[in-house]
């Protein structure tokens, strides 16, 4: 396999076009602001986050029993349950179901898990054509690119580029770049797809142990269009997607869309409990490294993630380096915690793609200590000998500055301290991913006296 | 060992000490007028909201709003003179592809997010609210609850094969964050709050 470039090199390439980087940065920040506005409309936002976090902690501590309970209830509902230890087994299971039904064309709605497993490539090698039905995913599929963001797959693309793609593949007029017109063209094209595919694959947002049902959230309605028209519905989920009871959806559905896009809820939150009369509903439970991550005390909390994307939208590094620079299915801060679990050597660079400013942890709806985990991964990676010299150097400088980890217990605190006292060290060449710009201002609330004093001075 | 057993064994081995499940707190809703709140949120996400006395009024509004609709399907016998009110259970869902307007009952609505709860107990076909070009949902005013917590209190252990919250028309902002209504599902949603 071709050696993949590391995050720093990919980020540098992305940074070659300064106006475009600024546009990308501002677009994501705009979504972050929408999230803030939505969160502020909920009086109990922090209590909601805390409750969601505690439910997820309970899930992780009792996952074995919840999985058994979910499986038993799903089966009783008539759902056919499969277990896949890894990506290869997942792909094989999906292919076997399609083979059994003689299906050569499948429609798929958004599923980051199938990206993680590279299902599309596998199926196409086996003669099955997959059409992604989420608009953003369809766009990157036509462009032969992976999604650059878990919620907004083509956030890196300009409408003119999308217009060109649609002109080439869907026959829209040359130069047409109006989002309204392009969306309508995709609607017509994909409606045809929905009406002719006999198998539909979807992801899963939440699976409920108590009832054996699962929930899929979309704005476009593509998961529902696919699933309710096809003879066979295959839903794929990571084993960490379990929640204990139906009523807990009342917590998670309040958080998910507000955190993701600032909407009060997604347009559709569909609960699939039983197959349609006379049709098959398959559910594939996938491990692919999750049970290992569960055993890593410092990193298991990453399995609480509900894939809202808020940590990406707020991350100063993500915003200015783009999702593709993370060379992993899940990009951004959470991706940088999940990827080293799957392949520490290949993804050794990712935990270094962070300022440790802590903004990700502040917005995370399930209160994952994202930046702490990034800091901890760095230590593991250096200890295991996977860090290259440049990163190790940056790492050493940081470590020296902190002197002792007990002095600055929280990595976030440490990162902020570092930026406050030696910002040049963060934005100089020692820090490989940050070449173009001075550091953005760290969050206001964590500034402290130093900043206030200096601002006063500056204003005098 | 099967994958199932090896996954379960690995999970059992690696999961942390038991952490208890928290009680769900009584969240603060604060709204005195849930209908008002529901309406303003629903409108902000692209729904149209009508307060009506009865189904006759629903019919009048629909005739005016969707005068171009050719195929209308509804779940209300009272609307028999403007469209089909019966879909045979064995119908191929693909034959609903030409439905312009579907008029369906919702069990409850949620003020904080403008979402309406619909299940296949009321739905003639699961695909209907998605495949139709335009959707109208009718919900009793007394069934609007403030928050999702109360919605799930009402739903409780309800039995269904499929249920969904629908909040507004189908939408996407995948192209440069420009909001476009009518992605793959219904292009509009009209909500009727029935007295
Ligand atoms: S880590 Fe938290 S903020 Fe990031 S995607 Fe997951 S749930 Fe959202």
CSV table of N, CA and C in Angstrom, one decimal, chain A residues 23 27 31 34 43-44 47-48 51 54-55 58 60-64 68 71 83-85 89 133-136 152 154 158-159 162 179-180 182-184 187-188 190-191 194-195 213 219-220 222 224-225 228-229 239 244-246 248-251 253-254 258 264-276 287 291 294-295 300, chain B residues 3-4 6-12 14-28 41 45 93-94 96-99 112-113 115 117 126-127 129-133 147-149 152 155-172 174-187:
chain,number,residue,atom,x,y,z
A,23,UNK,N,-12.2,30.4,4.2
A,23,UNK,CA,-13.6,30.1,3.9
A,23,UNK,C,-14.0,28.8,4.7
A,27,UNK,N,-16.8,28.8,7.7
A,27,UNK,CA,-18.0,28.0,7.5
A,27,UNK,C,-18.2,27.1,8.7
A,31,UNK,N,-21.1,27.2,12.0
A,31,UNK,CA,-21.9,26.0,12.5
A,31,UNK,C,-21.7,25.9,14.0
A,34,UNK,N,-23.9,28.3,15.5
A,34,UNK,CA,-25.3,27.9,15.5
A,34,UNK,C,-25.6,26.9,16.7
A,43,UNK,N,-32.6,25.5,28.8
A,43,UNK,CA,-32.2,25.9,30.2
A,43,UNK,C,-31.3,24.9,30.9
A,44,UNK,N,-31.6,23.7,30.7
A,44,UNK,CA,-30.9,22.6,31.4
A,44,UNK,C,-29.7,22.0,30.6
A,47,UNK,N,-27.1,20.1,32.5
A,47,UNK,CA,-27.7,18.9,33.1
A,47,UNK,C,-27.9,17.8,32.1
A,48,UNK,N,-28.4,18.2,30.9
A,48,UNK,CA,-28.6,17.3,29.9
A,48,UNK,C,-27.3,16.6,29.5
A,51,UNK,N,-26.3,14.2,32.2
A,51,UNK,CA,-27.1,13.0,32.2
A,51,UNK,C,-26.7,12.1,31.1
A,54,UNK,N,-23.5,10.4,31.9
A,54,UNK,CA,-23.6,9.3,32.9
A,54,UNK,C,-24.3,8.1,32.3
A,55,UNK,N,-25.3,8.3,31.5
A,55,UNK,CA,-25.9,7.1,30.8
A,55,UNK,C,-24.9,6.3,30.0
A,58,UNK,N,-22.6,4.3,32.2
A,58,UNK,CA,-23.3,3.1,32.6
A,58,UNK,C,-23.3,2.1,31.4
A,60,UNK,N,-21.1,1.7,29.0
A,60,UNK,CA,-19.8,1.1,28.8
A,60,UNK,C,-19.5,0.1,29.9
A,61,UNK,N,-20.0,0.4,31.1
A,61,UNK,CA,-19.7,-0.5,32.2
A,61,UNK,C,-20.5,-1.8,32.2
A,62,UNK,N,-21.6,-1.8,31.4
A,62,UNK,CA,-22.5,-2.9,31.4
A,62,UNK,C,-22.8,-3.4,30.0
A,63,UNK,N,-21.8,-3.1,29.1
A,63,UNK,CA,-22.1,-3.3,27.7
A,63,UNK,C,-22.4,-4.8,27.4
A,64,UNK,N,-21.7,-5.7,28.0
A,64,UNK,CA,-21.9,-7.1,27.8
A,64,UNK,C,-23.4,-7.5,27.9
A,68,UNK,N,-26.4,-8.4,25.0
A,68,UNK,CA,-27.2,-9.6,25.1
A,68,UNK,C,-28.7,-9.3,25.1
A,71,UNK,N,-29.8,-8.0,21.7
A,71,UNK,CA,-29.9,-9.1,20.7
A,71,UNK,C,-31.2,-9.9,20.9
A,83,UNK,N,-23.1,-10.7,14.0
A,83,UNK,CA,-21.9,-10.2,14.8
A,83,UNK,C,-20.7,-10.2,13.9
A,84,UNK,N,-20.0,-9.1,13.8
A,84,UNK,CA,-18.8,-9.0,13.0
A,84,UNK,C,-17.6,-8.6,13.9
A,85,UNK,N,-16.6,-9.4,14.0
A,85,UNK,CA,-15.4,-9.1,14.8
A,85,UNK,C,-14.6,-7.9,14.3
A,89,UNK,N,-15.0,-9.1,8.3
A,89,UNK,CA,-16.2,-9.9,8.6
A,89,UNK,C,-17.5,-9.1,8.3
A,133,UNK,N,-26.8,7.8,-0.7
A,133,UNK,CA,-28.0,8.6,-0.9
A,133,UNK,C,-28.0,9.9,-0.1
A,134,UNK,N,-27.2,10.1,0.9
A,134,UNK,CA,-27.1,11.4,1.5
A,134,UNK,C,-26.4,12.3,0.5
A,135,UNK,N,-27.0,13.5,0.4
A,135,UNK,CA,-26.5,14.4,-0.7
A,135,UNK,C,-25.0,14.6,-0.6
A,136,UNK,N,-24.5,15.0,0.6
A,136,UNK,CA,-23.1,15.3,0.7
A,136,UNK,C,-22.3,14.0,0.4
A,152,UNK,N,-21.1,16.5,7.8
A,152,UNK,CA,-21.1,17.4,6.6
A,152,UNK,C,-20.1,16.8,5.7
A,154,UNK,N,-19.3,16.9,2.6
A,154,UNK,CA,-18.6,17.6,1.5
A,154,UNK,C,-18.4,19.1,1.9
A,158,UNK,N,-16.6,23.6,-2.8
A,158,UNK,CA,-17.3,24.8,-3.2
A,158,UNK,C,-18.4,24.4,-4.1
A,159,UNK,N,-19.5,25.2,-4.1
A,159,UNK,CA,-20.6,24.9,-4.9
A,159,UNK,C,-20.3,24.8,-6.4
A,162,UNK,N,-19.2,21.4,-7.1
A,162,UNK,CA,-20.3,20.5,-7.1
A,162,UNK,C,-21.1,20.6,-8.4
A,179,UNK,N,-27.4,26.1,-5.2
A,179,UNK,CA,-27.6,24.9,-4.3
A,179,UNK,C,-29.1,24.4,-4.5
A,180,UNK,N,-30.0,25.3,-4.7
A,180,UNK,CA,-31.4,24.9,-4.9
A,180,UNK,C,-31.6,24.0,-6.1
A,182,UNK,N,-29.2,22.4,-7.8
A,182,UNK,CA,-28.3,21.2,-7.7
A,182,UNK,C,-29.0,20.1,-6.8
A,183,UNK,N,-29.6,20.6,-5.7
A,183,UNK,CA,-30.3,19.7,-4.8
A,183,UNK,C,-31.5,19.0,-5.5
A,184,UNK,N,-32.2,19.8,-6.2
A,184,UNK,CA,-33.3,19.3,-7.0
A,184,UNK,C,-32.9,18.2,-8.0
A,187,UNK,N,-32.2,15.2,-6.1
A,187,UNK,CA,-33.5,14.6,-5.6
A,187,UNK,C,-34.1,13.7,-6.7
A,188,UNK,N,-34.1,14.2,-7.9
A,188,UNK,CA,-34.6,13.4,-9.0
A,188,UNK,C,-33.8,12.2,-9.3
A,190,UNK,N,-31.7,10.6,-7.3
A,190,UNK,CA,-31.7,9.6,-6.2
A,190,UNK,C,-33.1,9.0,-6.0
A,191,UNK,N,-34.2,9.7,-6.4
A,191,UNK,CA,-35.5,9.1,-6.3
A,191,UNK,C,-35.6,7.9,-7.2
A,194,UNK,N,-33.8,5.2,-5.3
A,194,UNK,CA,-34.6,4.6,-4.3
A,194,UNK,C,-35.7,3.6,-4.8
A,195,UNK,N,-36.3,4.0,-5.9
A,195,UNK,CA,-37.4,3.3,-6.5
A,195,UNK,C,-37.0,2.0,-7.2
A,213,UNK,N,-35.1,-2.1,19.5
A,213,UNK,CA,-35.3,-1.3,18.3
A,213,UNK,C,-34.0,-0.4,18.1
A,219,UNK,N,-31.8,14.3,8.1
A,219,UNK,CA,-32.6,15.5,7.7
A,219,UNK,C,-33.2,15.4,6.3
A,220,UNK,N,-32.6,14.5,5.5
A,220,UNK,CA,-33.0,14.4,4.1
A,220,UNK,C,-34.1,13.4,3.9
A,222,UNK,N,-33.4,10.2,3.6
A,222,UNK,CA,-32.8,9.2,2.7
A,222,UNK,C,-32.8,7.8,3.3
A,224,UNK,N,-34.9,6.6,5.4
A,224,UNK,CA,-36.3,6.1,5.3
A,224,UNK,C,-36.7,5.7,3.9
A,225,UNK,N,-36.4,6.6,2.9
A,225,UNK,CA,-36.7,6.3,1.6
A,225,UNK,C,-36.1,5.0,1.1
A,228,UNK,N,-37.7,1.8,3.5
A,228,UNK,CA,-39.1,1.4,3.4
A,228,UNK,C,-39.5,1.0,2.0
A,229,UNK,N,-38.6,1.2,1.0
A,229,UNK,CA,-38.9,0.7,-0.3
A,229,UNK,C,-38.2,-0.6,-0.7
A,239,UNK,N,-20.7,-1.6,18.3
A,239,UNK,CA,-21.4,-2.2,19.5
A,239,UNK,C,-21.6,-1.1,20.6
A,244,UNK,N,-29.6,2.1,27.1
A,244,UNK,CA,-30.3,1.1,27.9
A,244,UNK,C,-31.8,1.1,27.6
A,245,UNK,N,-32.5,2.3,27.7
A,245,UNK,CA,-33.9,2.3,27.6
A,245,UNK,C,-34.4,3.3,26.5
A,246,UNK,N,-35.7,3.1,26.1
A,246,UNK,CA,-36.2,4.0,25.1
A,246,UNK,C,-36.3,5.4,25.6
A,248,UNK,N,-34.4,7.0,27.3
A,248,UNK,CA,-33.1,7.8,27.2
A,248,UNK,C,-32.9,8.5,25.9
A,249,UNK,N,-33.7,8.1,24.9
A,249,UNK,CA,-33.7,8.9,23.6
A,249,UNK,C,-34.1,10.3,23.9
A,250,UNK,N,-35.0,10.5,24.9
A,250,UNK,CA,-35.4,11.9,25.3
A,250,UNK,C,-34.2,12.7,25.7
A,251,UNK,N,-33.1,12.1,26.1
A,251,UNK,CA,-31.9,12.9,26.5
A,251,UNK,C,-31.1,13.1,25.2
A,253,UNK,N,-31.7,12.6,21.9
A,253,UNK,CA,-32.2,13.4,20.7
A,253,UNK,C,-32.3,14.9,21.0
A,254,UNK,N,-32.3,15.3,22.3
A,254,UNK,CA,-32.3,16.7,22.5
A,254,UNK,C,-30.9,17.3,22.3
A,258,UNK,N,-28.8,19.6,18.0
A,258,UNK,CA,-28.4,20.9,18.5
A,258,UNK,C,-26.8,21.0,18.5
A,264,UNK,N,-33.0,22.2,16.4
A,264,UNK,CA,-33.6,21.6,17.6
A,264,UNK,C,-33.7,20.1,17.6
A,265,UNK,N,-33.9,19.5,16.4
A,265,UNK,CA,-33.9,18.0,16.2
A,265,UNK,C,-33.7,17.8,14.7
A,266,UNK,N,-33.2,16.6,14.3
A,266,UNK,CA,-33.2,16.3,12.9
A,266,UNK,C,-34.6,16.2,12.4
A,267,UNK,N,-34.8,16.4,11.1
A,267,UNK,CA,-36.1,16.3,10.5
A,267,UNK,C,-36.8,14.9,10.8
A,268,UNK,N,-36.0,13.9,10.7
A,268,UNK,CA,-36.5,12.5,10.9
A,268,UNK,C,-35.7,11.8,12.0
A,269,UNK,N,-36.4,11.3,13.0
A,269,UNK,CA,-35.8,10.4,14.0
A,269,UNK,C,-36.6,9.1,14.0
A,270,UNK,N,-36.1,8.2,13.2
A,270,UNK,CA,-37.0,7.0,12.8
A,270,UNK,C,-36.6,5.8,13.7
A,271,UNK,N,-37.6,5.2,14.3
A,271,UNK,CA,-37.4,4.1,15.2
A,271,UNK,C,-37.8,2.8,14.5
A,272,UNK,N,-36.9,1.9,14.2
A,272,UNK,CA,-37.1,0.7,13.5
A,272,UNK,C,-37.2,-0.5,14.6
A,273,UNK,N,-38.4,-1.1,14.7
A,273,UNK,CA,-38.5,-2.1,15.7
A,273,UNK,C,-38.7,-3.5,15.1
A,274,UNK,N,-39.5,-3.5,14.1
A,274,UNK,CA,-39.8,-4.8,13.4
A,274,UNK,C,-39.7,-4.6,11.9
A,275,UNK,N,-39.4,-5.7,11.2
A,275,UNK,CA,-39.3,-5.6,9.8
A,275,UNK,C,-40.7,-5.4,9.2
A,276,UNK,N,-40.8,-4.8,8.0
A,276,UNK,CA,-42.1,-4.8,7.3
A,276,UNK,C,-42.6,-6.2,7.0
A,287,UNK,N,-17.6,-5.0,16.0
A,287,UNK,CA,-16.6,-4.7,17.1
A,287,UNK,C,-15.5,-3.8,16.4
A,291,UNK,N,-13.9,-3.3,21.4
A,291,UNK,CA,-13.7,-4.0,22.7
A,291,UNK,C,-12.3,-3.8,23.2
A,294,UNK,N,-12.3,-0.4,24.7
A,294,UNK,CA,-13.0,-0.4,26.0
A,294,UNK,C,-12.1,-0.8,27.1
A,295,UNK,N,-11.1,-1.6,26.8
A,295,UNK,CA,-10.1,-2.0,27.8
A,295,UNK,C,-9.0,-1.0,28.0
A,300,UNK,N,-11.2,4.7,26.8
A,300,UNK,CA,-12.5,4.1,26.6
A,300,UNK,C,-13.6,5.1,26.5
B,3,UNK,N,-17.7,-15.3,16.3
B,3,UNK,CA,-17.4,-13.9,16.5
B,3,UNK,C,-18.3,-13.3,17.7
B,4,UNK,N,-19.5,-13.8,17.7
B,4,UNK,CA,-20.4,-13.3,18.7
B,4,UNK,C,-19.9,-13.6,20.1
B,6,UNK,N,-16.8,-14.3,20.9
B,6,UNK,CA,-15.5,-13.7,21.2
B,6,UNK,C,-15.6,-12.2,21.5
B,7,UNK,N,-16.6,-11.6,20.8
B,7,UNK,CA,-16.8,-10.1,21.0
B,7,UNK,C,-17.4,-10.0,22.5
B,8,UNK,N,-18.4,-10.8,22.8
B,8,UNK,CA,-19.0,-10.7,24.1
B,8,UNK,C,-17.9,-11.0,25.2
B,9,UNK,N,-17.0,-11.9,25.0
B,9,UNK,CA,-16.0,-12.3,26.0
B,9,UNK,C,-15.1,-11.1,26.1
B,10,UNK,N,-14.7,-10.5,25.0
B,10,UNK,CA,-13.7,-9.4,25.1
B,10,UNK,C,-14.4,-8.2,25.8
B,11,UNK,N,-15.7,-8.0,25.5
B,11,UNK,CA,-16.4,-6.9,26.2
B,11,UNK,C,-16.4,-7.1,27.7
B,12,UNK,N,-16.8,-8.3,28.0
B,12,UNK,CA,-16.9,-8.7,29.4
B,12,UNK,C,-15.6,-8.5,30.2
B,14,UNK,N,-13.1,-6.5,29.3
B,14,UNK,CA,-12.6,-5.1,29.2
B,14,UNK,C,-13.5,-4.0,29.8
B,15,UNK,N,-14.7,-4.3,30.0
B,15,UNK,CA,-15.6,-3.2,30.5
B,15,UNK,C,-15.2,-2.9,31.9
B,16,UNK,N,-15.4,-1.6,32.3
B,16,UNK,CA,-15.0,-1.2,33.6
B,16,UNK,C,-16.0,-1.7,34.7
B,17,UNK,N,-15.6,-1.4,35.9
B,17,UNK,CA,-16.5,-1.7,37.1
B,17,UNK,C,-17.9,-1.1,36.8
B,18,UNK,N,-18.9,-1.7,37.4
B,18,UNK,CA,-20.2,-1.2,37.1
B,18,UNK,C,-20.4,0.2,37.6
B,19,UNK,N,-21.0,1.0,36.7
B,19,UNK,CA,-21.4,2.4,37.1
B,19,UNK,C,-22.9,2.5,37.0
B,20,UNK,N,-23.6,2.9,38.0
B,20,UNK,CA,-25.0,2.9,38.0
B,20,UNK,C,-25.7,3.8,36.9
B,21,UNK,N,-26.8,3.4,36.5
B,21,UNK,CA,-27.6,4.2,35.5
B,21,UNK,C,-28.2,5.4,36.3
B,22,UNK,N,-28.0,6.6,35.8
B,22,UNK,CA,-28.6,7.8,36.5
B,22,UNK,C,-30.1,7.9,36.4
B,23,UNK,N,-30.7,8.5,37.3
B,23,UNK,CA,-32.1,8.8,37.2
B,23,UNK,C,-32.2,10.0,36.1
B,24,UNK,N,-33.3,10.0,35.3
B,24,UNK,CA,-33.4,11.1,34.4
B,24,UNK,C,-34.0,12.3,35.2
B,25,UNK,N,-33.4,13.4,35.3
B,25,UNK,CA,-33.9,14.5,36.1
B,25,UNK,C,-35.2,15.1,35.5
B,26,UNK,N,-36.0,15.8,36.3
B,26,UNK,CA,-37.1,16.5,35.7
B,26,UNK,C,-36.6,17.8,35.1
B,27,UNK,N,-36.5,17.8,33.8
B,27,UNK,CA,-35.9,18.9,33.1
B,27,UNK,C,-36.9,20.1,33.1
B,28,UNK,N,-36.3,21.3,33.2
B,28,UNK,CA,-37.1,22.5,33.2
B,28,UNK,C,-37.6,22.8,31.8
B,41,UNK,N,-41.4,27.4,17.0
B,41,UNK,CA,-40.3,26.5,16.6
B,41,UNK,C,-40.6,25.8,15.3
B,45,UNK,N,-38.4,25.9,11.6
B,45,UNK,CA,-37.7,24.8,10.9
B,45,UNK,C,-38.4,24.5,9.6
B,93,UNK,N,-45.2,-0.6,-2.0
B,93,UNK,CA,-45.0,0.8,-1.6
B,93,UNK,C,-44.5,1.6,-2.8
B,94,UNK,N,-43.9,1.0,-3.8
B,94,UNK,CA,-43.4,1.8,-4.9
B,94,UNK,C,-44.6,2.5,-5.7
B,96,UNK,N,-46.7,4.2,-4.5
B,96,UNK,CA,-47.1,5.5,-3.8
B,96,UNK,C,-46.2,6.6,-4.4
B,97,UNK,N,-45.3,6.3,-5.3
B,97,UNK,CA,-44.3,7.3,-5.8
B,97,UNK,C,-45.0,8.5,-6.4
B,98,UNK,N,-46.3,8.4,-6.8
B,98,UNK,CA,-46.9,9.5,-7.4
B,98,UNK,C,-47.9,10.2,-6.5
B,99,UNK,N,-47.8,9.9,-5.2
B,99,UNK,CA,-48.6,10.7,-4.3
B,99,UNK,C,-48.1,12.1,-4.1
B,112,UNK,N,-40.6,22.0,22.1
B,112,UNK,CA,-39.2,22.4,22.1
B,112,UNK,C,-38.6,22.3,20.7
B,113,UNK,N,-39.1,21.4,19.9
B,113,UNK,CA,-38.4,21.1,18.6
B,113,UNK,C,-39.3,21.0,17.4
B,115,UNK,N,-41.3,18.7,16.6
B,115,UNK,CA,-41.4,17.3,16.0
B,115,UNK,C,-42.8,16.7,16.4
B,117,UNK,N,-44.9,12.9,16.4
B,117,UNK,CA,-44.7,11.4,16.6
B,117,UNK,C,-45.8,10.7,15.8
B,126,UNK,N,-45.4,2.5,5.7
B,126,UNK,CA,-44.3,3.2,6.3
B,126,UNK,C,-43.7,4.3,5.4
B,127,UNK,N,-43.7,4.1,4.2
B,127,UNK,CA,-43.0,5.0,3.3
B,127,UNK,C,-43.8,6.2,3.0
B,129,UNK,N,-45.2,8.9,4.5
B,129,UNK,CA,-44.8,10.3,4.8
B,129,UNK,C,-43.5,10.8,4.2
B,130,UNK,N,-42.7,9.9,3.7
B,130,UNK,CA,-41.5,10.2,3.1
B,130,UNK,C,-41.6,10.4,1.5
B,131,UNK,N,-42.3,9.5,0.9
B,131,UNK,CA,-42.4,9.5,-0.5
B,131,UNK,C,-43.3,10.5,-1.1
B,132,UNK,N,-44.3,11.0,-0.3
B,132,UNK,CA,-45.2,12.0,-0.8
B,132,UNK,C,-44.5,13.3,-1.1
B,133,UNK,N,-44.9,14.1,-2.0
B,133,UNK,CA,-44.3,15.4,-2.3
B,133,UNK,C,-44.6,16.4,-1.2
B,147,UNK,N,-41.4,19.0,26.2
B,147,UNK,CA,-40.1,18.5,25.9
B,147,UNK,C,-40.1,17.1,25.5
B,148,UNK,N,-39.0,16.6,24.9
B,148,UNK,CA,-38.8,15.2,24.5
B,148,UNK,C,-39.1,14.3,25.7
B,149,UNK,N,-38.7,14.7,26.9
B,149,UNK,CA,-38.9,13.8,28.0
B,149,UNK,C,-40.4,13.4,28.2
B,152,UNK,N,-41.6,11.0,25.5
B,152,UNK,CA,-41.3,9.6,25.7
B,152,UNK,C,-42.0,9.1,26.9
B,155,UNK,N,-45.1,8.1,25.1
B,155,UNK,CA,-44.9,6.9,24.2
B,155,UNK,C,-44.7,5.7,25.1
B,156,UNK,N,-44.0,5.8,26.2
B,156,UNK,CA,-43.8,4.7,27.1
B,156,UNK,C,-43.4,3.4,26.5
B,157,UNK,N,-44.1,2.4,26.7
B,157,UNK,CA,-43.8,1.1,26.2
B,157,UNK,C,-44.7,0.7,25.0
B,158,UNK,N,-45.2,1.8,24.3
B,158,UNK,CA,-46.0,1.7,23.1
B,158,UNK,C,-45.5,0.6,22.2
B,159,UNK,N,-46.4,-0.1,21.6
B,159,UNK,CA,-46.0,-1.2,20.6
B,159,UNK,C,-46.1,-0.6,19.2
B,160,UNK,N,-45.1,-0.8,18.4
B,160,UNK,CA,-45.1,-0.4,17.0
B,160,UNK,C,-44.1,-1.2,16.3
B,161,UNK,N,-44.2,-1.2,15.0
B,161,UNK,CA,-43.1,-1.8,14.2
B,161,UNK,C,-42.1,-0.8,13.7
B,162,UNK,N,-42.7,0.4,13.5
B,162,UNK,CA,-41.9,1.6,13.1
B,162,UNK,C,-42.6,2.8,13.6
B,163,UNK,N,-41.8,3.7,14.1
B,163,UNK,CA,-42.3,5.0,14.6
B,163,UNK,C,-41.3,6.1,14.3
B,164,UNK,N,-41.8,7.3,14.0
B,164,UNK,CA,-40.8,8.4,13.7
B,164,UNK,C,-41.2,9.7,14.2
B,165,UNK,N,-40.3,10.5,14.6
B,165,UNK,CA,-40.5,11.9,14.8
B,165,UNK,C,-40.3,12.7,13.5
B,166,UNK,N,-41.2,13.5,13.1
B,166,UNK,CA,-41.0,14.3,11.9
B,166,UNK,C,-41.0,15.7,12.3
B,167,UNK,N,-40.0,16.4,12.0
B,167,UNK,CA,-39.8,17.8,12.3
B,167,UNK,C,-39.5,18.7,11.1
B,168,UNK,N,-40.6,19.1,10.5
B,168,UNK,CA,-40.4,20.0,9.3
B,168,UNK,C,-40.3,19.2,8.0
B,169,UNK,N,-40.1,20.0,6.9
B,169,UNK,CA,-39.9,19.3,5.6
B,169,UNK,C,-38.5,18.7,5.6
B,170,UNK,N,-38.4,17.8,4.7
B,170,UNK,CA,-37.0,17.2,4.4
B,170,UNK,C,-36.1,18.3,4.0
B,171,UNK,N,-34.9,18.3,4.4
B,171,UNK,CA,-34.0,19.4,4.1
B,171,UNK,C,-32.5,19.0,4.0
B,172,UNK,N,-31.7,19.8,3.4
B,172,UNK,CA,-30.3,19.6,3.4
B,172,UNK,C,-29.6,20.9,3.3
B,174,UNK,N,-26.1,20.5,2.6
B,174,UNK,CA,-24.8,19.9,2.2
B,174,UNK,C,-24.0,20.8,1.2
B,175,UNK,N,-24.7,21.6,0.4
B,175,UNK,CA,-24.0,22.4,-0.5
B,175,UNK,C,-23.7,23.8,0.1
B,176,UNK,N,-22.5,24.0,0.5
B,176,UNK,CA,-22.0,25.2,1.1
B,176,UNK,C,-23.0,25.8,2.2
B,177,UNK,N,-23.6,24.9,3.0
B,177,UNK,CA,-24.4,25.3,4.1
B,177,UNK,C,-25.6,26.1,3.7
B,178,UNK,N,-26.0,26.1,2.4
B,178,UNK,CA,-27.2,26.8,2.0
B,178,UNK,C,-28.4,25.8,2.3
B,179,UNK,N,-29.3,26.3,3.0
B,179,UNK,CA,-30.5,25.4,3.4
B,179,UNK,C,-31.4,25.3,2.2
B,180,UNK,N,-31.7,24.1,1.8
B,180,UNK,CA,-32.6,23.8,0.7
B,180,UNK,C,-33.7,22.8,1.3
B,181,UNK,N,-35.0,23.2,1.1
B,181,UNK,CA,-36.1,22.4,1.6
B,181,UNK,C,-36.4,21.4,0.5
B,182,UNK,N,-36.8,20.2,0.9
B,182,UNK,CA,-37.1,19.2,-0.1
B,182,UNK,C,-35.9,18.4,-0.6
B,183,UNK,N,-35.3,17.7,0.3
B,183,UNK,CA,-34.1,16.8,-0.2
B,183,UNK,C,-34.7,15.5,-0.8
B,184,UNK,N,-35.0,14.5,0.0
B,184,UNK,CA,-35.5,13.3,-0.5
B,184,UNK,C,-36.9,13.1,-0.1
B,185,UNK,N,-37.3,13.6,1.1
B,185,UNK,CA,-38.6,13.4,1.6
B,185,UNK,C,-39.6,14.5,1.2
B,186,UNK,N,-40.6,14.7,2.0
B,186,UNK,CA,-41.6,15.7,1.6
B,186,UNK,C,-41.0,17.1,1.5
B,187,UNK,N,-41.5,17.9,0.5
B,187,UNK,CA,-41.0,19.2,0.3
B,187,UNK,C,-41.6,20.2,1.2
